[in-house]
Amino acid sequence: MKKHGYRLLSKLFILVWSFVLLGSFSSFGKGFGKGGGASRFREALADVLCSVDLLDVRVGAVVIDLETGRLLFGHNQDELFNPASVSKLFTVAAALDILRPEYKFPTIFKSVSKPDKDGVLHGNLYVIGRGDPSLVSESMYTMVRSLREIGLKRVTGRLIVDESYFDEVKENTGWNCDDSSAAYRARAGAFSLNFNSIRMMVRPGARPGLLAQVVVSPDCSYVKLENHVTTSRRRTWIKYSSHDDGKKTVIQLKGRIYYRSGPRRIYARVMDPAAYAGSVLAEMMNRQGIRIKRNPLVRPVPNDANNTILVVNSPPLGQLVRNLFKKSNNFQAEQLLKVLGAHSAGAPGTWENGMRAVQGFLAGIGIRPGSYRYRNGSGLGDANLFTPMQITKLIRWVVLSSGISPEFLSALPIAAADGTIRSRMADTSADRNVRAKTGSLESVSALAGVVGGPGRGGLVFAMIMNGRLRGRIRQMWKFQDAFAAILARKSNIGTEENKKNKDHSSGHNMFTGNVEHANH
């Protein structure tokens, strides 16, 4: 009875407040379910939000019409929330608008003199990073191959890495969530590799009692592994950490792995991005037949090194943001912020100048300074605060008023298809009809994106939960997924088969949180 009473009171409050905000708008919502009408649409959305399971959770939700910008549903839509990784929407939109989708990140190789006719470079080889957020081992291999193809066979000096395009601050002060060594807290660097992380594959030894087998990728002299994981008959438990010993990144593995376990994949951050990338580059050069000393140095390029040997460009920014959105890559978001700082205020790029560039962009689209808090590009920790309405305003501007809509929208995860929502909303009206960015922390669960498009009943929405959500994130997904499925039905873009087989016209089970399509 108490739960039922709470639901009725909550639903009544949300509906009354929605009618105060929106009025009747009786013409809106025709075609929704069997009853049609704005009131039925709002009632369905309100039913999602009034679950007793959200009693201790602060929820903000908003739906606006894509074409007109009219508010169709709102609950705490103008209150500030921590959106977690939904913050990446602001970072990426600013980067695409300021740098443009065709922008490429160059990596430049220079020297004082040209290689001689025998392919010998007398002196040092300088590599200058410009913040490429996409450089991985495979593309570095191609980079070295290009050096080989222009005839370089030997360098008598050393490899010098210039990372002066960024300042020396590797960690954003807004990353106040924890002090983890995990790859999601990877450090920034103008010359970076593999998202500044190292991968370890841990396998059990031949029998219990023996040390586990660990393979480090890429295998380079800059990383030192201390393996203390034993093979055990007990359940797997592995803890890892990384620290700088002054010369190398030391990664410590502790714990145990079940003797019949499959391989466990672990990613840890490296402490000195330039030294790590430089070490891998030098070793890769030697393996491909370009002899060079294996211990690179990190320092600025001298003024007399004005001979450009090779320039390697990244794929276009419009292509790179797909990985950033689909996998919610924190490292790439923070790299973009520093590049924006260098682009707008000159090198070295800083987070402060990057944030100013984003703030200037937001002011230009009508999101005034002081009405939000933006302290990092990725959404880590509790540094960022935005309202659900500001999020939808940004998305609508991108879709209708900018020249970056194709790249931005195509990068967003697609419900039941890819990215961070690939296993969500399957076989509902939202299946492949919702493009949205997720946000997740121990105290945050968020979903924001678009349903449909211009001329197709397009809706823009945001739903954010803040509270004690540890162990409850997937429960929050059920409410978000139900909310999105209602919007997809309202847009009349869900397939008839999905409507008949899964949503059952009114979709009552979805509204109560008993979501039949939840896979988790």
PDB file of N, CA and C in Angstrom, residues 22-23 35 55 71 90 96 128 142 144 175 232 235 253 258 262 291 342 367 396 403 455 465 469 480 492:
ATOM      1  N   LEU A  22       3.477  23.260 -19.212  1.00  0.00           N
ATOM      2  CA  LEU A  22       3.253  23.052 -20.629  1.00  0.00           C
ATOM      3  C   LEU A  22       1.872  23.462 -21.118  1.00  0.00           C
ATOM      4  N   GLY A  23       0.893  23.515 -20.220  1.00  0.00           N
ATOM      5  CA  GLY A  23      -0.461  23.712 -20.685  1.00  0.00           C
ATOM      6  C   GLY A  23      -0.976  22.427 -21.300  1.00  0.00           C
ATOM      7  N   GLY A  35      -4.879   6.050 -27.159  1.00  0.00           N
ATOM      8  CA  GLY A  35      -5.617   7.211 -26.723  1.00  0.00           C
ATOM      9  C   GLY A  35      -5.170   8.495 -27.373  1.00  0.00           C
ATOM     10  N   LEU A  55      12.885   6.728  -5.201  1.00  0.00           N
ATOM     11  CA  LEU A  55      12.549   7.548  -4.043  1.00  0.00           C
ATOM     12  C   LEU A  55      13.766   8.311  -3.523  1.00  0.00           C
ATOM     13  N   LEU A  71       8.984  22.823 -25.375  1.00  0.00           N
ATOM     14  CA  LEU A  71       9.096  21.903 -24.249  1.00  0.00           C
ATOM     15  C   LEU A  71       7.871  21.004 -24.207  1.00  0.00           C
ATOM     16  N   PHE A  90      29.364  18.273 -24.909  1.00  0.00           N
ATOM     17  CA  PHE A  90      29.791  19.662 -24.987  1.00  0.00           C
ATOM     18  C   PHE A  90      31.211  19.766 -25.536  1.00  0.00           C
ATOM     19  N   LEU A  96      34.364  20.045 -32.749  1.00  0.00           N
ATOM     20  CA  LEU A  96      33.950  19.969 -34.152  1.00  0.00           C
ATOM     21  C   LEU A  96      33.663  21.356 -34.720  1.00  0.00           C
ATOM     22  N   ILE A 128      57.657  15.482 -33.141  1.00  0.00           N
ATOM     23  CA  ILE A 128      56.884  16.544 -32.498  1.00  0.00           C
ATOM     24  C   ILE A 128      55.416  16.145 -32.462  1.00  0.00           C
ATOM     25  N   THR A 142      52.677   1.863 -39.092  1.00  0.00           N
ATOM     26  CA  THR A 142      52.588   2.470 -40.424  1.00  0.00           C
ATOM     27  C   THR A 142      53.452   3.723 -40.508  1.00  0.00           C
ATOM     28  N   VAL A 144      56.278   4.279 -38.879  1.00  0.00           N
ATOM     29  CA  VAL A 144      57.667   3.836 -39.018  1.00  0.00           C
ATOM     30  C   VAL A 144      57.916   3.306 -40.422  1.00  0.00           C
ATOM     31  N   TRP A 175      39.539  15.852 -12.071  1.00  0.00           N
ATOM     32  CA  TRP A 175      39.386  14.398 -11.912  1.00  0.00           C
ATOM     33  C   TRP A 175      39.411  14.065 -10.426  1.00  0.00           C
ATOM     34  N   SER A 232      45.548 -20.185  -8.434  1.00  0.00           N
ATOM     35  CA  SER A 232      44.876 -20.647  -7.218  1.00  0.00           C
ATOM     36  C   SER A 232      43.645 -21.482  -7.556  1.00  0.00           C
ATOM     37  N   ARG A 235      38.600 -18.314  -6.173  1.00  0.00           N
ATOM     38  CA  ARG A 235      38.117 -17.385  -7.187  1.00  0.00           C
ATOM     39  C   ARG A 235      39.148 -16.296  -7.487  1.00  0.00           C
ATOM     40  N   LEU A 253      51.108  -6.026 -10.117  1.00  0.00           N
ATOM     41  CA  LEU A 253      49.933  -6.889 -10.122  1.00  0.00           C
ATOM     42  C   LEU A 253      49.979  -7.759  -8.872  1.00  0.00           C
ATOM     43  N   TYR A 258      42.069 -17.950 -10.760  1.00  0.00           N
ATOM     44  CA  TYR A 258      41.577 -19.324 -10.691  1.00  0.00           C
ATOM     45  C   TYR A 258      42.275 -20.178 -11.747  1.00  0.00           C
ATOM     46  N   GLY A 262      39.893 -18.397 -17.819  1.00  0.00           N
ATOM     47  CA  GLY A 262      40.369 -17.883 -19.089  1.00  0.00           C
ATOM     48  C   GLY A 262      41.217 -16.650 -18.853  1.00  0.00           C
ATOM     49  N   ARG A 291      68.085   1.673 -37.545  1.00  0.00           N
ATOM     50  CA  ARG A 291      68.873   1.598 -36.318  1.00  0.00           C
ATOM     51  C   ARG A 291      68.898   2.951 -35.610  1.00  0.00           C
ATOM     52  N   ALA A 342      45.371  24.985 -27.054  1.00  0.00           N
ATOM     53  CA  ALA A 342      46.500  25.399 -27.894  1.00  0.00           C
ATOM     54  C   ALA A 342      46.018  26.116 -29.144  1.00  0.00           C
ATOM     55  N   ILE A 367      23.987  29.361 -24.274  1.00  0.00           N
ATOM     56  CA  ILE A 367      24.121  28.795 -22.921  1.00  0.00           C
ATOM     57  C   ILE A 367      25.066  29.709 -22.159  1.00  0.00           C
ATOM     58  N   ARG A 396      20.023  20.014 -29.920  1.00  0.00           N
ATOM     59  CA  ARG A 396      19.150  20.587 -30.953  1.00  0.00           C
ATOM     60  C   ARG A 396      19.926  21.559 -31.836  1.00  0.00           C
ATOM     61  N   GLY A 403      27.094  23.077 -38.897  1.00  0.00           N
ATOM     62  CA  GLY A 403      27.599  22.301 -40.020  1.00  0.00           C
ATOM     63  C   GLY A 403      28.280  21.032 -39.589  1.00  0.00           C
ATOM     64  N   GLY A 455      11.589  16.401 -39.700  1.00  0.00           N
ATOM     65  CA  GLY A 455      10.575  15.879 -40.596  1.00  0.00           C
ATOM     66  C   GLY A 455      10.103  14.489 -40.252  1.00  0.00           C
ATOM     67  N   MET A 465      20.078  10.813 -13.497  1.00  0.00           N
ATOM     68  CA  MET A 465      19.855  10.398 -12.121  1.00  0.00           C
ATOM     69  C   MET A 465      21.115  10.669 -11.311  1.00  0.00           C
ATOM     70  N   LEU A 469      24.011   5.340  -6.230  1.00  0.00           N
ATOM     71  CA  LEU A 469      23.631   4.385  -7.270  1.00  0.00           C
ATOM     72  C   LEU A 469      24.568   3.191  -7.383  1.00  0.00           C
ATOM     73  N   GLN A 480      15.556   4.595 -17.907  1.00  0.00           N
ATOM     74  CA  GLN A 480      15.971   5.380 -19.075  1.00  0.00           C
ATOM     75  C   GLN A 480      15.515   4.723 -20.374  1.00  0.00           C
ATOM     76  N   ASN A 492       6.569   7.845 -33.813  1.00  0.00           N
ATOM     77  CA  ASN A 492       6.018   6.989 -34.880  1.00  0.00           C
ATOM     78  C   ASN A 492       7.106   6.435 -35.793  1.00  0.00           C
TER      79      ASN A 492
END
